[in-house]
PDB file of C-alpha atoms in Angstrom:
ATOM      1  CA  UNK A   1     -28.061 -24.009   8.681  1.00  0.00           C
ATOM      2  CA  UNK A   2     -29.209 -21.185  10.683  1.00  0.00           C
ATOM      3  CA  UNK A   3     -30.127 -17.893   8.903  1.00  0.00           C
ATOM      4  CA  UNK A   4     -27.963 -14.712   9.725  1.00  0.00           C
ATOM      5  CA  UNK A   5     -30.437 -11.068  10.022  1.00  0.00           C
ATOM      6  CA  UNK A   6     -29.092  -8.467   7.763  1.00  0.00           C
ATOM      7  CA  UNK A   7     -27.314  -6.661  10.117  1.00  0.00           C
ATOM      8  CA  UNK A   8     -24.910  -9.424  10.966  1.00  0.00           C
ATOM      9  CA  UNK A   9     -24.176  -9.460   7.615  1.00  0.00           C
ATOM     10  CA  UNK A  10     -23.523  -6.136   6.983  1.00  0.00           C
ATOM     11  CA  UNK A  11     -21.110  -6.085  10.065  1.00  0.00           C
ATOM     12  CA  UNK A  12     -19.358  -9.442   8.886  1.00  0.00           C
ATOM     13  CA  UNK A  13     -19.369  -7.586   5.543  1.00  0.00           C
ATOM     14  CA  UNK A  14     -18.086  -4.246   6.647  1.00  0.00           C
ATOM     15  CA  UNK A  15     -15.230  -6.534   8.769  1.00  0.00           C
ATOM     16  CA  UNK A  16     -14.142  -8.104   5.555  1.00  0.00           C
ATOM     17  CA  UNK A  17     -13.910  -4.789   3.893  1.00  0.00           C
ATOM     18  CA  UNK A  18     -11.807  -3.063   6.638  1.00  0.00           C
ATOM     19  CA  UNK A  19      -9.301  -5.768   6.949  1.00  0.00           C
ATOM     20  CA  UNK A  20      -8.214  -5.605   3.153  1.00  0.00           C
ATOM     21  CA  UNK A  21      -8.109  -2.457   3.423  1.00  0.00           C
ATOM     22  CA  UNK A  22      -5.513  -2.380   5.891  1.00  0.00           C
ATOM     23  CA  UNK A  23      -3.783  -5.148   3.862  1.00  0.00           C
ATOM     24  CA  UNK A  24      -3.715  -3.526   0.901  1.00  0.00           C
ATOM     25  CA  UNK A  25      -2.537  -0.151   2.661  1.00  0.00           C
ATOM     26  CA  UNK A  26      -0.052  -1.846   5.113  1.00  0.00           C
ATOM     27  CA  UNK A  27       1.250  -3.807   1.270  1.00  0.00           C
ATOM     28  CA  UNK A  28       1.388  -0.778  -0.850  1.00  0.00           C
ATOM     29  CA  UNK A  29       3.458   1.396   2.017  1.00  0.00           C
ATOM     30  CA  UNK A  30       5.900  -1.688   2.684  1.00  0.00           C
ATOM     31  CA  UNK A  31       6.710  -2.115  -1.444  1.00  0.00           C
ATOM     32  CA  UNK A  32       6.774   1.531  -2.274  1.00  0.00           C
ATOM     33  CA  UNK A  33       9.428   2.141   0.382  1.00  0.00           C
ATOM     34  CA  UNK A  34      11.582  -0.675  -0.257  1.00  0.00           C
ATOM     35  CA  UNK A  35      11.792   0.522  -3.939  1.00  0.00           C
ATOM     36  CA  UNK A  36      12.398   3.693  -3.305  1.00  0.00           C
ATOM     37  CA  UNK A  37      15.150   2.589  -1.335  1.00  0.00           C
ATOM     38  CA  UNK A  38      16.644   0.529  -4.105  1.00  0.00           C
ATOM     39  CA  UNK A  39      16.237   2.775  -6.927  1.00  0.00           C
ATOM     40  CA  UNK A  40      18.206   5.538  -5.007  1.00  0.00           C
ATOM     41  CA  UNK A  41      20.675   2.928  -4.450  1.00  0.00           C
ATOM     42  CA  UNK A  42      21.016   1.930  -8.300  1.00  0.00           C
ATOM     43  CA  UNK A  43      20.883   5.313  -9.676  1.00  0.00           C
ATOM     44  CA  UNK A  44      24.273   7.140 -10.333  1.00  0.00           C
ATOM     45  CA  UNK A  45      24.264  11.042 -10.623  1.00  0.00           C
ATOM     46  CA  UNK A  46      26.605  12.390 -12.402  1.00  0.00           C
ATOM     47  CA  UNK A  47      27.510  16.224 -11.139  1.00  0.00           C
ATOM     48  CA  UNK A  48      28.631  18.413 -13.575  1.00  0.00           C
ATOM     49  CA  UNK A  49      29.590  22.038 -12.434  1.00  0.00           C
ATOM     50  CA  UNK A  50      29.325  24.126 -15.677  1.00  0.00           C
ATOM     51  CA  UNK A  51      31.362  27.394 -16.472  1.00  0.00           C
ATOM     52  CA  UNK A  52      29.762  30.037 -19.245  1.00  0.00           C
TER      53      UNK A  52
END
């Protein structure tokens, strides 16, 4: 099996790296905003207007 230099490695590395990265950020923004979106839905306020 051929040997890789370093810097191949560090780019193959630093490639891994930036595509989780974008996974995990592209993930977390998709999820957040779809709960948000159902929590406002399930949530009931009550208004109260209050006289002294």
């Amino acid at each position: 099996m051929p040997q890789m230099s370093p810097m191949w490695w560090t780019t193959l590395f630093l490639t891994f790296i930036m595509v989780y990265m974008l996974y995990v950020i592209i993930t977390y923004f998709f999820i957040s905003c779809g709960k948000k979106n159902e929590m406002k839905k399930s949530i009931k306020i009550n208004k109260m207007n209050w006289t002294w």
